[in-house]
CSV table of C-alpha atoms in Angstrom, one decimal:
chain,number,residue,atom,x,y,z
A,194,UNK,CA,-16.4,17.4,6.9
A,195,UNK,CA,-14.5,14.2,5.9
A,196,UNK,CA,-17.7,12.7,3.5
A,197,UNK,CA,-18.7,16.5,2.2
A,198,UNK,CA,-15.0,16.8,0.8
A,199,UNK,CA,-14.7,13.2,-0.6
A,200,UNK,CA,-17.9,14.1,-2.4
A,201,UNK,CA,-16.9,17.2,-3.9
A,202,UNK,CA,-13.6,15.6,-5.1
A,203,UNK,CA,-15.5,13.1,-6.8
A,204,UNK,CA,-18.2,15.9,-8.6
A,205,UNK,CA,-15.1,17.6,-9.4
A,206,UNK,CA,-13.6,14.4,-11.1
A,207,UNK,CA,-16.5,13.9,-12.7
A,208,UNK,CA,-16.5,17.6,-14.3
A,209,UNK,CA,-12.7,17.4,-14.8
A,210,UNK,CA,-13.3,14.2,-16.5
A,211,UNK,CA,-16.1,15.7,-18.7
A,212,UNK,CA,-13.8,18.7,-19.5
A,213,UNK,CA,-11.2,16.6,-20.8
A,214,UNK,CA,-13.0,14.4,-22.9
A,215,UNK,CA,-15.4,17.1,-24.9
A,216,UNK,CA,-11.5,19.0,-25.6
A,217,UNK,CA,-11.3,18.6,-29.2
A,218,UNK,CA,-7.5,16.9,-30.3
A,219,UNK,CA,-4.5,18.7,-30.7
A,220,UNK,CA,-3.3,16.0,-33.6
A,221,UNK,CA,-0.6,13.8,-34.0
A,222,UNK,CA,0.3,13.7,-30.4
A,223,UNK,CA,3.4,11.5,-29.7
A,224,UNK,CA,3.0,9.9,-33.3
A,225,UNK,CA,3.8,14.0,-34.8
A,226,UNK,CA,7.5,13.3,-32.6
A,227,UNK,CA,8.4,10.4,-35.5
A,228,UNK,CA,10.5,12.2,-38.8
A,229,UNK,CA,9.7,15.0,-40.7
A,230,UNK,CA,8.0,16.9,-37.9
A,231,UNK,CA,8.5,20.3,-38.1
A,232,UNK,CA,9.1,22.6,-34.8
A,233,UNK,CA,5.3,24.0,-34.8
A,234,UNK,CA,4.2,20.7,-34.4
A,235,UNK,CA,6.6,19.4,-32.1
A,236,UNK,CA,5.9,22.5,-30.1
A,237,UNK,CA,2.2,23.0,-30.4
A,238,UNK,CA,2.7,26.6,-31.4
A,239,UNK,CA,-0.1,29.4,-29.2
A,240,UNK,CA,-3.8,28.3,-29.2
A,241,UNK,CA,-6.3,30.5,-28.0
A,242,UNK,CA,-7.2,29.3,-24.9
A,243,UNK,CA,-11.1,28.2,-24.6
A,244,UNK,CA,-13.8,27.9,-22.1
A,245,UNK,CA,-12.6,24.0,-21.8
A,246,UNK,CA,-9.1,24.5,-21.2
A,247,UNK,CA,-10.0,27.2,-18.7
A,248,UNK,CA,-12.5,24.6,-16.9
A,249,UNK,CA,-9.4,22.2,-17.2
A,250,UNK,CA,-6.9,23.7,-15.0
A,251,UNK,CA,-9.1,24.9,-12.7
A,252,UNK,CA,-11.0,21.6,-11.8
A,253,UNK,CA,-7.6,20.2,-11.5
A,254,UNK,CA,-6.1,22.6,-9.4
A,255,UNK,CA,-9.3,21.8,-7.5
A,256,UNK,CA,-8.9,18.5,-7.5
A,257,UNK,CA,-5.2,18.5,-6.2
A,258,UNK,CA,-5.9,20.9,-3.3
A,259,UNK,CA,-8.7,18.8,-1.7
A,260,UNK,CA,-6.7,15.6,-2.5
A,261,UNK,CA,-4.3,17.1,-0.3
A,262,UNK,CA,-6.6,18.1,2.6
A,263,UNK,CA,-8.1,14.8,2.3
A,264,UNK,CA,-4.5,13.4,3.1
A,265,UNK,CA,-3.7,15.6,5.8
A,266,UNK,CA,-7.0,14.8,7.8
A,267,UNK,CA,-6.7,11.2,7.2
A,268,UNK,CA,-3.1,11.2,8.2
A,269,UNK,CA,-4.1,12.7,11.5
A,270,UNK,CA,-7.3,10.3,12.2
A,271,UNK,CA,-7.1,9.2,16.2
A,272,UNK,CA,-8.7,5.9,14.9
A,273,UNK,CA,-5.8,3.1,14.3
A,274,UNK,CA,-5.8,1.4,10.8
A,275,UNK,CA,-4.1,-1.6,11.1
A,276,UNK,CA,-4.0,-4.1,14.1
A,277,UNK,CA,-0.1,-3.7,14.2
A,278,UNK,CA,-0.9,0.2,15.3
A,279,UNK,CA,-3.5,-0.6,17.8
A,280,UNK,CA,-3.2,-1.6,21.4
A,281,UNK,CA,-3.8,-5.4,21.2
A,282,UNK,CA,-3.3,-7.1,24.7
A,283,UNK,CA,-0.3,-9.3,24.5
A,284,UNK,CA,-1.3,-12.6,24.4
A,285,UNK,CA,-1.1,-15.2,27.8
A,286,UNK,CA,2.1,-17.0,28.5
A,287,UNK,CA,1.6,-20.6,27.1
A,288,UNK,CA,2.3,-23.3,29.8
A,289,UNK,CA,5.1,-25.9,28.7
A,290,UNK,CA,4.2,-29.2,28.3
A,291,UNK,CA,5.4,-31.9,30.4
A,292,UNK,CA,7.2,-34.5,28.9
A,293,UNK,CA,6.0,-38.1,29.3
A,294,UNK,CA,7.9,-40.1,31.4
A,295,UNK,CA,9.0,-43.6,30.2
A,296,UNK,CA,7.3,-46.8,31.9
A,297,UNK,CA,10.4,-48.7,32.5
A,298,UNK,CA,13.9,-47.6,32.7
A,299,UNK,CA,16.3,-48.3,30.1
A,300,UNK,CA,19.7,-50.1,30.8
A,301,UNK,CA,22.5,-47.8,30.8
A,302,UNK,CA,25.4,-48.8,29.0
A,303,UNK,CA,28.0,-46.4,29.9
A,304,UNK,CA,28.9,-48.0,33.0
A,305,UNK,CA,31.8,-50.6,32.9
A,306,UNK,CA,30.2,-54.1,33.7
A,307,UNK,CA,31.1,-56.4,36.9
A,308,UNK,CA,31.0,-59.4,34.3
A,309,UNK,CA,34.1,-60.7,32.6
A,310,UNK,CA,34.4,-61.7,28.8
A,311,UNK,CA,33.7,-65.1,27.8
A,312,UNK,CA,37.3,-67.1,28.1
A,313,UNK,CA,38.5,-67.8,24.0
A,314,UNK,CA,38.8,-71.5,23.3
């Protein structure tokens, strides 16, 4: 159902695509907004609507309305998308390591020593 609508939305691009580009110009477009345009070509004014414009709109209502099924039934796929949304197993507790013991022990100095001072001379 998935592929068969992904297909028709992109024949229907296709066609909308054609439509648009065989629509002859409407002129000026936003270069007729500059000075000295007057309100019917600002406007557009009525056009007689033609078999192109007709095939317009209606491949892009098309297209919009199976854009938006597409969305809804991908949104609701059972199949996870990313690893953060998955059920990865939580990794195993990492061990500490040891640290190494020294060979001899070191003198400590915070101990007052038995000794006395050297007499002054």
């Amino acid at each position: 159902m998935y592929n068969l609508l992904l297909m028709l939305l992109a024949l229907d691009a296709l066609i909308l695509t054609t439509a648009v580009l065989l629509q002859a110009g409407q002129g000026g477009g936003l270069a007729s907004l500059g000075g000295g345009a007057g309100t019917e070509q600002f406007m557009g004014g009525r056009q007689a609507t033609t078999l192109l414009t007709k095939i317009t709109w209606w491949c892009a209502g098309i297209f919009l309305f199976i854009s938006l099924i597409l969305a809804v039934l991908s949104a609701h796929s059972a199949a996870p998308r990313s690893v953060l949304e998955g059920g990865a197993p939580a990794p195993a507790p990492v061990q500490p390591t040891p640290l190494p013991l020294p060979a001899t022990p070191a003198p400590r100095t915070d101990q007052p020593s038995n000794q006395s001072p050297p007499p002054h001379r």
